[in-house]
């Protein structure tokens, strides 16, 4: 694997800085996914504060591990999609229903307005669940949920 032609690191102010092969540094860059739902690890751009693309990453896994981690960390600063790890309870099996869930950001409660607010992504086990407040939650692989969570979820699928 060849070395990437950029370096991505945080500066003392917590901003992401992209250093290019010619030595120029661009503070305040953001990592942006072109296809965040269907191909989250492909077509990623490092974009400067003025909106210009500094680096295009076709496939994240092609980078060395330390570069992959830096890009993932930069992406997590921009993305706010809580991951549902467990469904604790559901108020009713008819909509609207109130769900108590455990996410990667802690426990929360969401209201599912209609069953169509649970989106299956084509060809994947991944789900996106939109709460009544418009916040999107992700279930990366519904088959990896615990048995009780899968049983509750199946009532809505």
PDB file of C-alpha atoms in Angstrom:
ATOM      1  CA  UNK A   1       0.000   0.000   0.000  1.00  0.00           C
ATOM      2  CA  UNK A   2       1.462   3.372  -0.976  1.00  0.00           C
ATOM      3  CA  UNK A   3       1.600   6.293   1.404  1.00  0.00           C
ATOM      4  CA  UNK A   4      -1.280   8.771   1.069  1.00  0.00           C
ATOM      5  CA  UNK A   5      -0.508  12.175  -0.367  1.00  0.00           C
ATOM      6  CA  UNK A   6      -1.907  14.088   2.609  1.00  0.00           C
ATOM      7  CA  UNK A   7      -1.733  14.296   6.379  1.00  0.00           C
ATOM      8  CA  UNK A   8      -4.752  14.968   8.582  1.00  0.00           C
ATOM      9  CA  UNK A   9      -4.326  16.040  12.202  1.00  0.00           C
ATOM     10  CA  UNK A  10      -5.838  18.299  14.844  1.00  0.00           C
ATOM     11  CA  UNK A  11      -4.145  21.571  15.732  1.00  0.00           C
ATOM     12  CA  UNK A  12      -3.929  23.131  19.214  1.00  0.00           C
ATOM     13  CA  UNK A  13      -7.362  24.722  18.691  1.00  0.00           C
ATOM     14  CA  UNK A  14      -9.035  21.391  17.917  1.00  0.00           C
ATOM     15  CA  UNK A  15      -9.426  22.136  14.212  1.00  0.00           C
ATOM     16  CA  UNK A  16      -8.625  19.540  11.596  1.00  0.00           C
ATOM     17  CA  UNK A  17      -5.615  20.532   9.489  1.00  0.00           C
ATOM     18  CA  UNK A  18      -4.853  18.975   6.114  1.00  0.00           C
ATOM     19  CA  UNK A  19      -1.242  19.089   4.962  1.00  0.00           C
ATOM     20  CA  UNK A  20      -0.713  18.505   1.242  1.00  0.00           C
ATOM     21  CA  UNK A  21       2.435  17.131  -0.457  1.00  0.00           C
ATOM     22  CA  UNK A  22       3.587  20.645  -1.414  1.00  0.00           C
ATOM     23  CA  UNK A  23       3.685  21.552   2.294  1.00  0.00           C
ATOM     24  CA  UNK A  24       0.631  23.801   2.330  1.00  0.00           C
ATOM     25  CA  UNK A  25      -1.611  23.428   5.344  1.00  0.00           C
ATOM     26  CA  UNK A  26      -5.339  24.020   5.368  1.00  0.00           C
ATOM     27  CA  UNK A  27      -6.780  24.494   8.871  1.00  0.00           C
ATOM     28  CA  UNK A  28     -10.482  24.003   9.487  1.00  0.00           C
ATOM     29  CA  UNK A  29     -11.054  21.225   6.947  1.00  0.00           C
ATOM     30  CA  UNK A  30     -14.094  18.976   7.224  1.00  0.00           C
ATOM     31  CA  UNK A  31     -14.491  15.405   6.060  1.00  0.00           C
ATOM     32  CA  UNK A  32     -17.612  15.009   3.919  1.00  0.00           C
ATOM     33  CA  UNK A  33     -19.209  11.820   2.611  1.00  0.00           C
ATOM     34  CA  UNK A  34     -20.627  11.892  -0.913  1.00  0.00           C
ATOM     35  CA  UNK A  35     -22.934   8.918  -0.234  1.00  0.00           C
ATOM     36  CA  UNK A  36     -23.405   8.739   3.549  1.00  0.00           C
ATOM     37  CA  UNK A  37     -26.171   6.118   3.449  1.00  0.00           C
ATOM     38  CA  UNK A  38     -25.304   3.740   0.631  1.00  0.00           C
ATOM     39  CA  UNK A  39     -21.508   3.961   0.594  1.00  0.00           C
ATOM     40  CA  UNK A  40     -20.316   5.583   3.837  1.00  0.00           C
ATOM     41  CA  UNK A  41     -16.673   4.530   3.361  1.00  0.00           C
ATOM     42  CA  UNK A  42     -16.378   5.582  -0.266  1.00  0.00           C
ATOM     43  CA  UNK A  43     -16.078   8.958  -2.008  1.00  0.00           C
ATOM     44  CA  UNK A  44     -14.961  11.059   0.954  1.00  0.00           C
ATOM     45  CA  UNK A  45     -13.660  14.591   0.493  1.00  0.00           C
ATOM     46  CA  UNK A  46     -11.582  16.764   2.774  1.00  0.00           C
ATOM     47  CA  UNK A  47     -13.027  20.213   2.196  1.00  0.00           C
ATOM     48  CA  UNK A  48     -11.371  23.486   3.237  1.00  0.00           C
ATOM     49  CA  UNK A  49     -13.274  26.203   5.101  1.00  0.00           C
ATOM     50  CA  UNK A  50     -13.791  28.083   1.813  1.00  0.00           C
ATOM     51  CA  UNK A  51     -15.552  25.037   0.335  1.00  0.00           C
ATOM     52  CA  UNK A  52     -12.783  23.828  -1.956  1.00  0.00           C
ATOM     53  CA  UNK A  53     -11.941  20.159  -2.049  1.00  0.00           C
ATOM     54  CA  UNK A  54      -8.381  19.525  -0.908  1.00  0.00           C
ATOM     55  CA  UNK A  55      -8.309  15.712  -0.969  1.00  0.00           C
ATOM     56  CA  UNK A  56     -10.580  13.091  -2.511  1.00  0.00           C
ATOM     57  CA  UNK A  57     -10.528   9.620  -0.931  1.00  0.00           C
ATOM     58  CA  UNK A  58     -12.126   7.040  -3.266  1.00  0.00           C
ATOM     59  CA  UNK A  59     -12.118   4.189  -0.710  1.00  0.00           C
ATOM     60  CA  UNK A  60     -11.334   4.699   2.973  1.00  0.00           C
ATOM     61  CA  UNK A  61     -10.026   1.164   3.470  1.00  0.00           C
ATOM     62  CA  UNK A  62      -7.230   1.841   0.946  1.00  0.00           C
ATOM     63  CA  UNK A  63      -5.564   4.222   3.426  1.00  0.00           C
ATOM     64  CA  UNK A  64      -3.141   3.114   6.140  1.00  0.00           C
ATOM     65  CA  UNK A  65      -4.798   2.479   9.520  1.00  0.00           C
ATOM     66  CA  UNK A  66      -3.681   5.743  11.144  1.00  0.00           C
ATOM     67  CA  UNK A  67      -5.008   7.792   8.215  1.00  0.00           C
ATOM     68  CA  UNK A  68      -8.282   5.850   8.247  1.00  0.00           C
ATOM     69  CA  UNK A  69      -8.719   6.615  11.941  1.00  0.00           C
ATOM     70  CA  UNK A  70      -8.037  10.326  11.462  1.00  0.00           C
ATOM     71  CA  UNK A  71     -10.606  10.511   8.647  1.00  0.00           C
ATOM     72  CA  UNK A  72     -13.161   8.548  10.714  1.00  0.00           C
ATOM     73  CA  UNK A  73     -12.606  10.924  13.649  1.00  0.00           C
ATOM     74  CA  UNK A  74     -13.091  13.934  11.357  1.00  0.00           C
ATOM     75  CA  UNK A  75     -16.262  12.369   9.935  1.00  0.00           C
ATOM     76  CA  UNK A  76     -17.646  11.746  13.425  1.00  0.00           C
ATOM     77  CA  UNK A  77     -17.268  15.456  14.227  1.00  0.00           C
ATOM     78  CA  UNK A  78     -19.643  16.252  11.387  1.00  0.00           C
ATOM     79  CA  UNK A  79     -22.071  13.329  11.598  1.00  0.00           C
ATOM     80  CA  UNK A  80     -24.633  13.040  14.355  1.00  0.00           C
ATOM     81  CA  UNK A  81     -26.382   9.730  13.798  1.00  0.00           C
ATOM     82  CA  UNK A  82     -26.892   7.852  17.060  1.00  0.00           C
ATOM     83  CA  UNK A  83     -26.578   4.087  16.689  1.00  0.00           C
ATOM     84  CA  UNK A  84     -29.297   2.022  18.368  1.00  0.00           C
ATOM     85  CA  UNK A  85     -27.644  -0.795  20.288  1.00  0.00           C
ATOM     86  CA  UNK A  86     -30.724  -2.142  22.055  1.00  0.00           C
ATOM     87  CA  UNK A  87     -34.464  -1.537  22.123  1.00  0.00           C
ATOM     88  CA  UNK A  88     -35.442  -1.531  25.789  1.00  0.00           C
ATOM     89  CA  UNK A  89     -39.208  -1.131  25.415  1.00  0.00           C
ATOM     90  CA  UNK A  90     -41.969  -0.046  23.070  1.00  0.00           C
ATOM     91  CA  UNK A  91     -45.170   1.544  24.427  1.00  0.00           C
ATOM     92  CA  UNK A  92     -47.479  -0.055  21.863  1.00  0.00           C
ATOM     93  CA  UNK A  93     -47.217  -2.024  18.645  1.00  0.00           C
ATOM     94  CA  UNK A  94     -49.412   0.492  16.843  1.00  0.00           C
ATOM     95  CA  UNK A  95     -48.105   3.867  15.734  1.00  0.00           C
ATOM     96  CA  UNK A  96     -47.513   6.366  17.098  1.00  0.00           C
ATOM     97  CA  UNK A  97     -45.443   4.554  19.692  1.00  0.00           C
ATOM     98  CA  UNK A  98     -42.799   5.580  22.183  1.00  0.00           C
ATOM     99  CA  UNK A  99     -39.542   3.648  22.138  1.00  0.00           C
ATOM    100  CA  UNK A 100     -36.957   3.533  24.912  1.00  0.00           C
ATOM    101  CA  UNK A 101     -33.624   2.665  23.330  1.00  0.00           C
ATOM    102  CA  UNK A 102     -29.984   2.373  24.273  1.00  0.00           C
ATOM    103  CA  UNK A 103     -27.706   4.157  21.779  1.00  0.00           C
ATOM    104  CA  UNK A 104     -23.980   4.630  21.472  1.00  0.00           C
ATOM    105  CA  UNK A 105     -24.591   8.065  22.999  1.00  0.00           C
ATOM    106  CA  UNK A 106     -26.643   6.783  25.943  1.00  0.00           C
ATOM    107  CA  UNK A 107     -30.280   5.970  26.675  1.00  0.00           C
ATOM    108  CA  UNK A 108     -32.997   7.959  24.936  1.00  0.00           C
ATOM    109  CA  UNK A 109     -36.680   7.945  24.104  1.00  0.00           C
ATOM    110  CA  UNK A 110     -38.049   8.472  20.607  1.00  0.00           C
ATOM    111  CA  UNK A 111     -41.533   8.571  19.137  1.00  0.00           C
ATOM    112  CA  UNK A 112     -42.184   6.619  15.958  1.00  0.00           C
ATOM    113  CA  UNK A 113     -45.032   8.386  14.127  1.00  0.00           C
ATOM    114  CA  UNK A 114     -45.666   5.838  11.370  1.00  0.00           C
ATOM    115  CA  UNK A 115     -44.133   2.503  10.424  1.00  0.00           C
ATOM    116  CA  UNK A 116     -42.743   4.089   7.246  1.00  0.00           C
ATOM    117  CA  UNK A 117     -40.327   6.021   9.472  1.00  0.00           C
ATOM    118  CA  UNK A 118     -38.291   2.799   9.594  1.00  0.00           C
ATOM    119  CA  UNK A 119     -36.326   2.640   6.341  1.00  0.00           C
ATOM    120  CA  UNK A 120     -34.589  -0.503   5.150  1.00  0.00           C
ATOM    121  CA  UNK A 121     -31.628   0.282   2.973  1.00  0.00           C
ATOM    122  CA  UNK A 122     -31.656  -1.794  -0.231  1.00  0.00           C
ATOM    123  CA  UNK A 123     -29.620  -4.996  -0.085  1.00  0.00           C
ATOM    124  CA  UNK A 124     -28.510  -4.351   3.484  1.00  0.00           C
ATOM    125  CA  UNK A 125     -29.500  -5.294   7.005  1.00  0.00           C
ATOM    126  CA  UNK A 126     -29.123  -1.666   7.938  1.00  0.00           C
ATOM    127  CA  UNK A 127     -32.075   0.427   9.105  1.00  0.00           C
ATOM    128  CA  UNK A 128     -32.647   4.139   9.534  1.00  0.00           C
ATOM    129  CA  UNK A 129     -35.326   5.119  12.036  1.00  0.00           C
ATOM    130  CA  UNK A 130     -36.605   8.697  12.008  1.00  0.00           C
ATOM    131  CA  UNK A 131     -38.137  10.018  15.221  1.00  0.00           C
ATOM    132  CA  UNK A 132     -41.081  12.398  15.344  1.00  0.00           C
ATOM    133  CA  UNK A 133     -38.557  15.223  15.914  1.00  0.00           C
ATOM    134  CA  UNK A 134     -36.729  14.394  12.680  1.00  0.00           C
ATOM    135  CA  UNK A 135     -33.643  12.889  14.338  1.00  0.00           C
ATOM    136  CA  UNK A 136     -32.343   9.870  12.442  1.00  0.00           C
ATOM    137  CA  UNK A 137     -31.143   6.804  14.353  1.00  0.00           C
ATOM    138  CA  UNK A 138     -29.187   3.974  12.744  1.00  0.00           C
ATOM    139  CA  UNK A 139     -29.293   0.222  13.254  1.00  0.00           C
ATOM    140  CA  UNK A 140     -26.152  -0.910  11.370  1.00  0.00           C
ATOM    141  CA  UNK A 141     -27.149  -4.594  11.280  1.00  0.00           C
ATOM    142  CA  UNK A 142     -30.539  -5.563  12.649  1.00  0.00           C
ATOM    143  CA  UNK A 143     -29.467  -9.219  12.926  1.00  0.00           C
ATOM    144  CA  UNK A 144     -26.844  -8.241  15.509  1.00  0.00           C
ATOM    145  CA  UNK A 145     -29.346  -6.797  17.955  1.00  0.00           C
ATOM    146  CA  UNK A 146     -30.126  -8.908  21.011  1.00  0.00           C
ATOM    147  CA  UNK A 147     -33.076 -11.272  20.703  1.00  0.00           C
ATOM    148  CA  UNK A 148     -35.538  -9.114  22.664  1.00  0.00           C
ATOM    149  CA  UNK A 149     -34.698  -6.056  20.536  1.00  0.00           C
ATOM    150  CA  UNK A 150     -35.120  -8.031  17.309  1.00  0.00           C
ATOM    151  CA  UNK A 151     -38.526  -9.307  18.445  1.00  0.00           C
ATOM    152  CA  UNK A 152     -39.739  -5.764  19.234  1.00  0.00           C
ATOM    153  CA  UNK A 153     -38.396  -4.456  15.930  1.00  0.00           C
ATOM    154  CA  UNK A 154     -39.929  -7.258  13.859  1.00  0.00           C
ATOM    155  CA  UNK A 155     -43.396  -6.145  14.929  1.00  0.00           C
ATOM    156  CA  UNK A 156     -42.842  -2.942  12.924  1.00  0.00           C
ATOM    157  CA  UNK A 157     -41.101  -4.366   9.840  1.00  0.00           C
TER     158      UNK A 157
END
